[in-house]
């Protein structure tokens, strides 16, 4: 057994020396993408990490996109077992190494072969970012995870496309979105409307304790343009809608009316809408509670049965309305606190009303970022109510045609499969955080 143990140790030692001798080399046939190999012993390359590719006097900067284990057959090792019996032990060595691929970020776009690869220094990565940074505003959002000390800045102009932000619960999605919104307020003049179903951004006006004094002062100035509308507030700060200002389809959906299945109630609704259009706004009855009269007994019964008259969102005609603040003269940043509403029906109604009004005002062509947090609750793949179906229809239309009118989406969710595919497919920018579901990743 001692001889066998010695043989195994020789085998392991030779394999270790052969694997250590694998050089970190990269090859490219087009100067834009490269294949790379490296020893597993003391491996410094990381998927997503930056590498310097040294080809003579030329140094290119690349990024490793993927790494995996590979094995190649090495030499055959053999020797006698025992003395004088003629037995031989032979085994072929399998050499293990890291193999991967990546893209060339900076350097001449010409082929190269066997360029030495090493981790790029933070200085080299920072220099490349500085050379390629846009002339317009940038958003400082942190530092690169695989290049310690290298700041990460996003191109603010990139938000003139639709953006999809996805990450499972606990991945830091809400914090990341908050950072983006703060930086957009600081560095740009872009108008922002946030549909906030979990009340995560109602404190967007507030600075963080212990922040840099100069930055805190700048943010305090920018945050003066933030307006939060919540059902929990009082007076003009309260989240309110006037019923007559809603589109007829929205009104019918809130009452669960179908023009064919419910002809009498639908006819009364049409009559009420027409009457509201014929009187001065200051005199019009703005609350569905005013419909609980003998004159409109049938539709009033429906209002009572559905409990719509008790919703907290209704305003009188002379009260302010959330939809008024979506005009071009509205606030720089409007946070709609859907989380403060009592029912899913109210949340769906408000979200749909906001989407519908923004689409109505599209011809103003004022650049606006529409943030839909927890988008699976606003534009789901399979809407379960007429109100959500309308909201989804508006979201799909904005996703498909909104850019030409200056309406840009920032869609946020935990589960991409639950958001309507015609919304997700129109998002050019992808911000992907931790996701464990293989279906979601696909």
Short mmCIF file of C-alpha atoms in Angstrom, two decimals:
data_model
loop_
_atom_site.label_atom_id
_atom_site.label_comp_id
_atom_site.label_asym_id
_atom_site.label_seq_id
_atom_site.Cartn_x
_atom_site.Cartn_y
_atom_site.Cartn_z
CA UNK A 1 0.00 0.00 0.00
CA UNK A 2 2.92 2.35 0.64
CA UNK A 3 3.98 2.09 -2.99
CA UNK A 4 0.43 2.87 -4.15
CA UNK A 5 0.25 5.84 -1.79
CA UNK A 6 3.56 7.12 -3.19
CA UNK A 7 2.22 6.71 -6.69
CA UNK A 8 -0.93 8.68 -5.85
CA UNK A 9 1.11 11.45 -4.25
CA UNK A 10 3.31 11.67 -7.37
CA UNK A 11 0.17 11.83 -9.46
CA UNK A 12 -1.31 14.66 -7.37
CA UNK A 13 1.92 16.62 -7.30
CA UNK A 14 2.36 16.44 -11.06
CA UNK A 15 -1.26 17.45 -11.64
CA UNK A 16 -0.87 20.40 -9.26
CA UNK A 17 2.25 21.59 -11.06
CA UNK A 18 0.62 21.23 -14.48
CA UNK A 19 -2.52 23.09 -13.39
CA UNK A 20 -0.47 25.87 -11.80
CA UNK A 21 1.43 26.25 -15.07
CA UNK A 22 -1.77 27.21 -16.98
CA UNK A 23 -1.22 30.83 -17.97
CA UNK A 24 -3.99 33.47 -17.89
CA UNK A 25 -4.29 34.10 -21.63
CA UNK A 26 -6.98 35.66 -23.83
CA UNK A 27 -7.62 35.33 -27.56
CA UNK A 28 -9.95 37.26 -29.85
CA UNK A 29 -10.72 36.69 -33.51
CA UNK A 30 -12.61 39.97 -33.98
CA UNK A 31 -11.10 42.34 -31.40
CA UNK A 32 -14.47 42.73 -29.68
CA UNK A 33 -15.05 39.44 -27.87
CA UNK A 34 -12.47 37.16 -26.32
CA UNK A 35 -12.03 33.68 -24.90
CA UNK A 36 -9.92 33.35 -21.79
CA UNK A 37 -8.18 30.62 -19.76
CA UNK A 38 -6.59 30.72 -16.32
CA UNK A 39 -5.24 28.46 -13.60
CA UNK A 40 -7.63 27.49 -10.82
CA UNK A 41 -4.82 27.91 -8.30
CA UNK A 42 -4.95 31.48 -7.00
CA UNK A 43 -7.68 32.35 -9.51
CA UNK A 44 -8.20 36.14 -9.48
CA UNK A 45 -10.64 36.45 -12.38
CA UNK A 46 -14.33 36.91 -11.56
CA UNK A 47 -17.45 36.78 -13.72
CA UNK A 48 -18.38 40.42 -14.20
CA UNK A 49 -14.88 41.57 -13.24
CA UNK A 50 -12.58 43.75 -15.33
CA UNK A 51 -9.34 42.48 -16.88
CA UNK A 52 -6.34 44.14 -18.49
CA UNK A 53 -5.30 42.25 -21.65
CA UNK A 54 -1.63 42.86 -22.38
CA UNK A 55 -0.62 42.19 -25.99
CA UNK A 56 2.94 43.49 -26.34
CA UNK A 57 2.76 47.22 -25.72
CA UNK A 58 -1.01 47.31 -26.24
CA UNK A 59 -3.19 47.07 -23.17
CA UNK A 60 -6.93 46.54 -23.67
CA UNK A 61 -9.62 46.72 -21.00
CA UNK A 62 -12.11 43.87 -21.00
CA UNK A 63 -14.90 42.48 -18.86
CA UNK A 64 -15.32 38.79 -18.10
CA UNK A 65 -18.92 37.76 -18.74
CA UNK A 66 -18.70 34.10 -17.77
CA UNK A 67 -16.37 31.53 -16.21
CA UNK A 68 -16.62 27.76 -15.93
CA UNK A 69 -14.52 24.73 -15.08
CA UNK A 70 -12.97 22.81 -17.93
CA UNK A 71 -10.84 19.64 -18.08
CA UNK A 72 -8.29 18.55 -20.68
CA UNK A 73 -6.39 15.30 -20.87
CA UNK A 74 -2.77 15.51 -19.78
CA UNK A 75 0.10 13.01 -19.92
CA UNK A 76 -0.11 9.44 -18.80
CA UNK A 77 1.73 8.58 -15.59
CA UNK A 78 2.87 5.04 -14.72
CA UNK A 79 5.25 2.98 -12.61
CA UNK A 80 5.86 -0.47 -11.09
CA UNK A 81 3.74 -1.79 -8.26
CA UNK A 82 5.59 -4.21 -6.02
CA UNK A 83 9.01 -5.71 -6.62
CA UNK A 84 9.82 -8.31 -9.22
CA UNK A 85 6.19 -9.08 -10.16
CA UNK A 86 6.10 -7.04 -13.38
CA UNK A 87 2.88 -5.17 -12.43
CA UNK A 88 2.52 -1.59 -13.70
CA UNK A 89 0.06 1.13 -12.56
CA UNK A 90 -0.83 3.66 -15.21
CA UNK A 91 -3.21 6.63 -15.12
CA UNK A 92 -3.93 9.59 -17.37
CA UNK A 93 -3.89 13.01 -15.69
CA UNK A 94 -6.92 15.31 -16.19
CA UNK A 95 -5.82 18.94 -16.01
CA UNK A 96 -8.48 21.27 -14.67
CA UNK A 97 -8.57 24.99 -15.51
CA UNK A 98 -10.92 27.97 -15.70
CA UNK A 99 -12.31 28.86 -19.10
CA UNK A 100 -14.45 31.89 -19.89
CA UNK A 101 -15.46 34.61 -22.29
CA UNK A 102 -15.84 38.36 -22.25
CA UNK A 103 -16.02 41.60 -24.21
CA UNK A 104 -13.36 44.17 -25.03
CA UNK A 105 -14.40 47.56 -23.62
CA UNK A 106 -11.45 49.69 -24.63
CA UNK A 107 -8.62 49.24 -27.10
CA UNK A 108 -8.03 48.75 -30.83
CA UNK A 109 -10.74 46.50 -32.38
CA UNK A 110 -8.31 44.11 -34.03
CA UNK A 111 -7.75 40.38 -33.38
CA UNK A 112 -5.18 39.25 -30.81
CA UNK A 113 -3.84 35.93 -29.57
CA UNK A 114 -2.51 34.81 -26.20
CA UNK A 115 -2.67 38.24 -24.56
CA UNK A 116 -1.68 38.02 -20.89
CA UNK A 117 -4.71 38.66 -18.67
CA UNK A 118 -4.69 40.15 -15.20
CA UNK A 119 -7.29 41.87 -13.02
CA UNK A 120 -7.57 45.53 -14.04
CA UNK A 121 -6.72 48.04 -11.34
CA UNK A 122 -9.38 50.47 -10.07
CA UNK A 123 -7.33 53.25 -11.66
CA UNK A 124 -7.50 51.61 -15.09
CA UNK A 125 -11.25 51.09 -14.81
CA UNK A 126 -11.80 54.65 -13.55
CA UNK A 127 -9.74 56.07 -16.41
CA UNK A 128 -11.89 54.22 -18.94
CA UNK A 129 -15.11 55.40 -17.30
CA UNK A 130 -13.82 58.97 -17.31
CA UNK A 131 -12.94 58.80 -21.00
CA UNK A 132 -16.33 57.41 -21.96
CA UNK A 133 -18.59 59.38 -19.63
CA UNK A 134 -21.30 61.39 -21.41
CA UNK A 135 -21.23 65.18 -21.58
CA UNK A 136 -24.69 65.37 -19.99
CA UNK A 137 -25.58 64.81 -16.34
CA UNK A 138 -24.55 61.59 -14.60
CA UNK A 139 -26.08 59.92 -11.55
CA UNK A 140 -23.68 58.71 -8.86
CA UNK A 141 -25.29 55.56 -7.46
CA UNK A 142 -22.42 53.74 -5.73
CA UNK A 143 -19.23 51.93 -6.65
CA UNK A 144 -18.45 48.88 -8.77
CA UNK A 145 -18.72 45.69 -6.73
CA UNK A 146 -15.73 44.05 -8.48
CA UNK A 147 -13.52 47.13 -8.71
CA UNK A 148 -13.20 48.49 -5.19
CA UNK A 149 -13.20 52.26 -4.99
CA UNK A 150 -14.33 52.78 -8.58
CA UNK A 151 -17.42 55.04 -8.60
CA UNK A 152 -20.40 54.02 -10.71
CA UNK A 153 -22.28 56.77 -12.52
CA UNK A 154 -25.31 56.24 -14.72
CA UNK A 155 -26.02 58.33 -17.80
CA UNK A 156 -29.05 60.45 -16.88
CA UNK A 157 -29.88 60.74 -20.57
CA UNK A 158 -30.37 56.99 -20.67
CA UNK A 159 -33.70 57.45 -18.92
CA UNK A 160 -35.20 58.71 -22.18
CA UNK A 161 -35.92 55.04 -22.73
CA UNK A 162 -38.18 52.71 -20.80
CA UNK A 163 -36.45 50.97 -17.89
CA UNK A 164 -37.20 47.66 -16.17
CA UNK A 165 -35.93 47.16 -12.61
CA UNK A 166 -36.35 43.68 -11.19
CA UNK A 167 -35.23 41.89 -8.03
CA UNK A 168 -36.69 39.43 -5.58
CA UNK A 169 -37.77 40.45 -2.10
CA UNK A 170 -34.77 41.45 0.03
CA UNK A 171 -32.49 42.19 -2.94
CA UNK A 172 -32.34 45.93 -2.22
CA UNK A 173 -34.72 46.91 -5.00
CA UNK A 174 -36.52 49.65 -3.03
CA UNK A 175 -33.25 51.18 -1.80
CA UNK A 176 -31.84 51.17 -5.34
CA UNK A 177 -34.95 52.85 -6.73
CA UNK A 178 -34.83 55.47 -3.97
CA UNK A 179 -31.21 56.24 -4.85
CA UNK A 180 -32.12 56.63 -8.52
CA UNK A 181 -34.98 59.01 -7.71
CA UNK A 182 -32.81 61.11 -5.39
CA UNK A 183 -30.10 61.45 -8.03
CA UNK A 184 -32.58 62.31 -10.76
CA UNK A 185 -33.94 65.07 -8.53
CA UNK A 186 -30.43 66.36 -7.82
CA UNK A 187 -28.88 66.20 -11.27
CA UNK A 188 -31.74 66.68 -13.75
CA UNK A 189 -34.89 68.72 -14.31
CA UNK A 190 -36.92 65.69 -15.44
CA UNK A 191 -40.48 65.62 -14.07
CA UNK A 192 -41.32 62.45 -12.14
CA UNK A 193 -44.60 60.77 -11.20
CA UNK A 194 -44.38 57.80 -8.81
CA UNK A 195 -47.17 55.26 -8.29
CA UNK A 196 -46.21 54.07 -4.81
CA UNK A 197 -48.27 51.03 -3.67
CA UNK A 198 -46.27 50.33 -0.50
CA UNK A 199 -45.77 53.92 0.71
CA UNK A 200 -42.00 53.46 0.30
CA UNK A 201 -41.29 56.92 -1.14
CA UNK A 202 -43.57 59.18 0.90
CA UNK A 203 -40.46 60.49 2.70
CA UNK A 204 -38.64 61.36 -0.50
CA UNK A 205 -38.65 65.02 0.58
CA UNK A 206 -36.60 64.25 3.69
CA UNK A 207 -32.81 64.20 3.84
CA UNK A 208 -30.84 61.50 5.61
CA UNK A 209 -29.28 62.23 8.98
CA UNK A 210 -25.49 62.39 8.84
CA UNK A 211 -25.34 63.14 5.11
CA UNK A 212 -22.65 65.48 3.75
CA UNK A 213 -23.72 69.04 4.57
CA UNK A 214 -23.22 70.42 1.08
CA UNK A 215 -25.06 67.51 -0.55
CA UNK A 216 -27.84 67.71 2.05
CA UNK A 217 -28.37 71.41 1.29
CA UNK A 218 -28.52 70.71 -2.44
CA UNK A 219 -31.02 67.94 -1.89
CA UNK A 220 -33.17 70.06 0.41
CA UNK A 221 -33.46 72.61 -2.40
CA UNK A 222 -34.32 69.94 -4.99
CA UNK A 223 -36.81 68.23 -2.64
CA UNK A 224 -38.92 71.38 -2.41
CA UNK A 225 -40.40 70.27 -5.72
CA UNK A 226 -41.58 66.93 -4.28
CA UNK A 227 -45.30 66.67 -3.54
CA UNK A 228 -46.81 63.63 -1.81
CA UNK A 229 -50.51 62.91 -2.06
CA UNK A 230 -51.80 60.46 0.54
CA UNK A 231 -55.26 59.43 1.75
CA UNK A 232 -53.86 59.67 5.27
CA UNK A 233 -53.33 63.45 4.95
CA UNK A 234 -55.87 66.22 5.51
CA UNK A 235 -56.88 69.29 3.57
CA UNK A 236 -55.32 69.92 0.18
CA UNK A 237 -52.55 67.42 0.87
CA UNK A 238 -55.05 64.57 0.76
CA UNK A 239 -55.22 62.18 -2.18
CA UNK A 240 -58.52 63.00 -3.90
CA UNK A 241 -60.34 62.52 -7.18
CA UNK A 242 -63.49 64.13 -8.57
CA UNK A 243 -65.76 61.48 -9.99
CA UNK A 244 -67.05 63.47 -13.00
CA UNK A 245 -63.49 64.08 -14.25
CA UNK A 246 -62.91 60.35 -14.73
CA UNK A 247 -63.30 58.93 -18.22
CA UNK A 248 -66.67 57.21 -18.87
CA UNK A 249 -64.94 53.85 -19.24
CA UNK A 250 -63.28 54.38 -15.85
CA UNK A 251 -66.58 55.27 -14.22
CA UNK A 252 -68.28 52.22 -15.69
CA UNK A 253 -65.42 49.96 -14.58
CA UNK A 254 -65.59 51.30 -11.01
CA UNK A 255 -69.31 50.47 -10.93
CA UNK A 256 -68.70 47.10 -12.66
CA UNK A 257 -71.14 48.09 -15.37
CA UNK A 258 -71.45 46.52 -18.79
CA UNK A 259 -73.49 48.39 -21.44
CA UNK A 260 -75.05 45.13 -22.66
CA UNK A 261 -75.49 43.19 -19.41
CA UNK A 262 -76.53 46.27 -17.37
CA UNK A 263 -78.45 48.51 -19.81
CA UNK A 264 -80.56 50.43 -17.25
CA UNK A 265 -77.73 51.31 -14.87
CA UNK A 266 -75.41 52.11 -17.79
CA UNK A 267 -78.02 54.47 -19.28
CA UNK A 268 -78.31 56.25 -15.93
CA UNK A 269 -74.54 56.58 -15.77
CA UNK A 270 -74.45 58.14 -19.23
CA UNK A 271 -77.19 60.57 -18.20
CA UNK A 272 -75.30 61.56 -15.06
CA UNK A 273 -72.08 62.10 -17.03
CA UNK A 274 -73.89 64.27 -19.57
CA UNK A 275 -75.58 66.30 -16.83
CA UNK A 276 -72.21 66.88 -15.18
CA UNK A 277 -70.85 68.28 -18.44
CA UNK A 278 -73.71 70.77 -18.80
CA UNK A 279 -73.25 72.63 -15.49
CA UNK A 280 -70.47 74.74 -14.09
CA UNK A 281 -67.75 72.73 -12.38
CA UNK A 282 -68.31 74.61 -9.11
CA UNK A 283 -71.93 73.44 -9.07
CA UNK A 284 -71.45 69.90 -10.29
CA UNK A 285 -71.94 67.07 -7.84
CA UNK A 286 -68.51 65.51 -7.60
CA UNK A 287 -69.15 62.70 -5.15
CA UNK A 288 -70.90 59.47 -5.97
CA UNK A 289 -72.57 59.92 -2.61
CA UNK A 290 -74.81 62.50 -4.32
CA UNK A 291 -76.21 59.74 -6.49
CA UNK A 292 -77.93 58.07 -3.54
CA UNK A 293 -81.24 59.70 -4.45
CA UNK A 294 -84.68 58.46 -5.50
CA UNK A 295 -84.09 59.89 -8.98
CA UNK A 296 -81.28 57.41 -9.59
CA UNK A 297 -82.42 54.59 -7.35
CA UNK A 298 -81.06 51.75 -9.51
CA UNK A 299 -77.54 53.04 -9.88
CA UNK A 300 -77.61 54.34 -6.30
CA UNK A 301 -78.33 50.82 -5.08
CA UNK A 302 -75.27 49.58 -6.99
CA UNK A 303 -73.15 52.32 -5.41
CA UNK A 304 -74.32 51.27 -1.93
CA UNK A 305 -73.88 47.57 -2.55
CA UNK A 306 -70.30 48.03 -3.79
CA UNK A 307 -69.49 50.49 -0.99
CA UNK A 308 -68.11 52.98 -3.51
CA UNK A 309 -69.70 55.97 -1.76
CA UNK A 310 -67.57 55.26 1.33
CA UNK A 311 -64.23 55.36 -0.48
CA UNK A 312 -61.98 58.06 0.98
CA UNK A 313 -60.70 59.29 -2.37
CA UNK A 314 -63.77 61.27 -3.43
CA UNK A 315 -63.54 65.06 -3.51
CA UNK A 316 -66.18 67.74 -3.96
CA UNK A 317 -66.13 69.81 -7.13
CA UNK A 318 -64.47 72.75 -5.38
CA UNK A 319 -61.73 70.58 -3.85
CA UNK A 320 -58.36 70.01 -5.42
CA UNK A 321 -57.84 66.84 -7.45
CA UNK A 322 -54.83 64.62 -7.99
CA UNK A 323 -55.35 64.82 -11.75
CA UNK A 324 -54.98 68.61 -11.71
CA UNK A 325 -51.37 68.11 -10.60
CA UNK A 326 -50.51 66.10 -13.70
CA UNK A 327 -50.71 69.23 -15.86
CA UNK A 328 -47.54 70.81 -17.22
CA UNK A 329 -47.66 73.35 -14.38
CA UNK A 330 -47.77 70.58 -11.77
CA UNK A 331 -45.06 69.67 -9.24
CA UNK A 332 -41.58 68.57 -10.25
CA UNK A 333 -42.10 65.21 -8.55
CA UNK A 334 -45.48 63.80 -7.58
CA UNK A 335 -45.62 60.74 -5.30
CA UNK A 336 -49.05 59.07 -5.38
CA UNK A 337 -49.33 57.10 -2.14
CA UNK A 338 -51.47 54.18 -3.28
CA UNK A 339 -50.50 52.35 -0.10
CA UNK A 340 -52.59 54.77 1.95
CA UNK A 341 -55.81 53.66 0.25
CA UNK A 342 -58.01 51.10 1.97
CA UNK A 343 -58.91 48.77 -0.88
CA UNK A 344 -57.35 47.26 -4.00
CA UNK A 345 -60.27 48.71 -5.99
CA UNK A 346 -59.34 52.25 -4.94
CA UNK A 347 -55.68 51.64 -5.73
CA UNK A 348 -56.54 50.30 -9.19
CA UNK A 349 -58.88 53.23 -9.86
CA UNK A 350 -56.29 55.86 -8.93
CA UNK A 351 -53.49 54.15 -10.88
CA UNK A 352 -55.71 53.85 -13.97
CA UNK A 353 -56.86 57.47 -13.67
CA UNK A 354 -53.23 58.69 -13.51
CA UNK A 355 -52.20 56.61 -16.53
CA UNK A 356 -55.24 57.76 -18.50
CA UNK A 357 -54.65 61.45 -17.73
CA UNK A 358 -50.96 61.28 -18.64
CA UNK A 359 -51.86 59.71 -21.95
CA UNK A 360 -54.50 62.41 -22.56
CA UNK A 361 -51.84 65.07 -22.02
CA UNK A 362 -49.27 63.38 -24.23
CA UNK A 363 -49.47 66.08 -26.90
CA UNK A 364 -47.89 68.55 -24.46
CA UNK A 365 -44.68 66.57 -25.12
CA UNK A 366 -43.17 67.48 -21.77
CA UNK A 367 -40.51 64.91 -20.75
CA UNK A 368 -41.79 62.90 -17.78
CA UNK A 369 -40.62 59.76 -16.00
CA UNK A 370 -43.49 57.56 -14.86
CA UNK A 371 -42.39 55.18 -12.10
CA UNK A 372 -44.66 52.18 -11.52
CA UNK A 373 -43.49 50.36 -8.40
CA UNK A 374 -44.77 46.80 -7.81
CA UNK A 375 -45.97 46.94 -11.41
CA UNK A 376 -47.60 43.51 -11.22
CA UNK A 377 -50.36 45.25 -9.21
CA UNK A 378 -50.93 47.94 -11.88
CA UNK A 379 -50.37 46.27 -15.26
CA UNK A 380 -50.48 42.52 -14.60
CA UNK A 381 -50.13 39.85 -17.24
CA UNK A 382 -53.66 38.65 -16.39
CA UNK A 383 -55.86 41.50 -15.03
CA UNK A 384 -58.55 40.23 -12.67
CA UNK A 385 -60.88 43.25 -12.90
CA UNK A 386 -62.18 45.71 -15.47
CA UNK A 387 -60.31 48.51 -13.69
CA UNK A 388 -56.97 46.68 -13.88
CA UNK A 389 -57.67 45.78 -17.51
CA UNK A 390 -58.01 49.50 -18.31
CA UNK A 391 -54.84 50.33 -16.36
CA UNK A 392 -52.96 47.60 -18.20
CA UNK A 393 -54.25 48.86 -21.55
CA UNK A 394 -52.93 52.37 -20.78
CA UNK A 395 -49.57 51.01 -19.59
CA UNK A 396 -49.16 48.94 -22.76
CA UNK A 397 -50.01 51.96 -24.91
CA UNK A 398 -47.50 54.17 -23.05
CA UNK A 399 -44.84 51.44 -23.32
CA UNK A 400 -45.41 51.16 -27.06
CA UNK A 401 -45.89 54.80 -28.02
CA UNK A 402 -45.05 56.97 -25.03
CA UNK A 403 -41.43 57.71 -25.93
CA UNK A 404 -42.36 59.77 -28.98
CA UNK A 405 -44.38 62.02 -26.65
CA UNK A 406 -41.72 62.21 -23.94
CA UNK A 407 -43.34 59.77 -21.47
CA UNK A 408 -40.76 57.32 -20.15
CA UNK A 409 -41.51 54.31 -17.96
CA UNK A 410 -39.55 52.95 -15.02
CA UNK A 411 -41.24 49.64 -14.25
CA UNK A 412 -40.36 47.89 -10.98
CA UNK A 413 -41.36 44.41 -9.84
CA UNK A 414 -40.29 41.24 -8.03
CA UNK A 415 -41.70 38.87 -10.65
CA UNK A 416 -41.29 39.79 -14.33
CA UNK A 417 -43.65 37.00 -15.42
CA UNK A 418 -46.52 38.71 -13.59
CA UNK A 419 -46.14 42.00 -15.52
CA UNK A 420 -47.77 42.28 -18.93
CA UNK A 421 -45.32 41.08 -21.56
CA UNK A 422 -46.00 44.06 -23.86
CA UNK A 423 -44.78 46.38 -21.12
CA UNK A 424 -41.63 44.43 -20.24
CA UNK A 425 -40.65 43.84 -23.88
CA UNK A 426 -40.55 47.59 -24.58
CA UNK A 427 -38.00 48.31 -21.83
CA UNK A 428 -34.53 48.90 -23.32
CA UNK A 429 -32.77 49.49 -19.99
CA UNK A 430 -32.56 46.50 -17.65
CA UNK A 431 -31.55 46.85 -13.98
CA UNK A 432 -31.45 43.29 -12.69
CA UNK A 433 -30.84 42.48 -9.03
CA UNK A 434 -30.81 39.14 -7.24
CA UNK A 435 -33.24 36.59 -8.70
CA UNK A 436 -33.23 32.89 -7.84
CA UNK A 437 -36.11 31.76 -10.04
CA UNK A 438 -34.83 30.19 -13.26
CA UNK A 439 -38.11 31.08 -14.96
CA UNK A 440 -37.69 34.74 -14.03
CA UNK A 441 -34.09 34.75 -15.22
CA UNK A 442 -35.13 33.27 -18.56
#
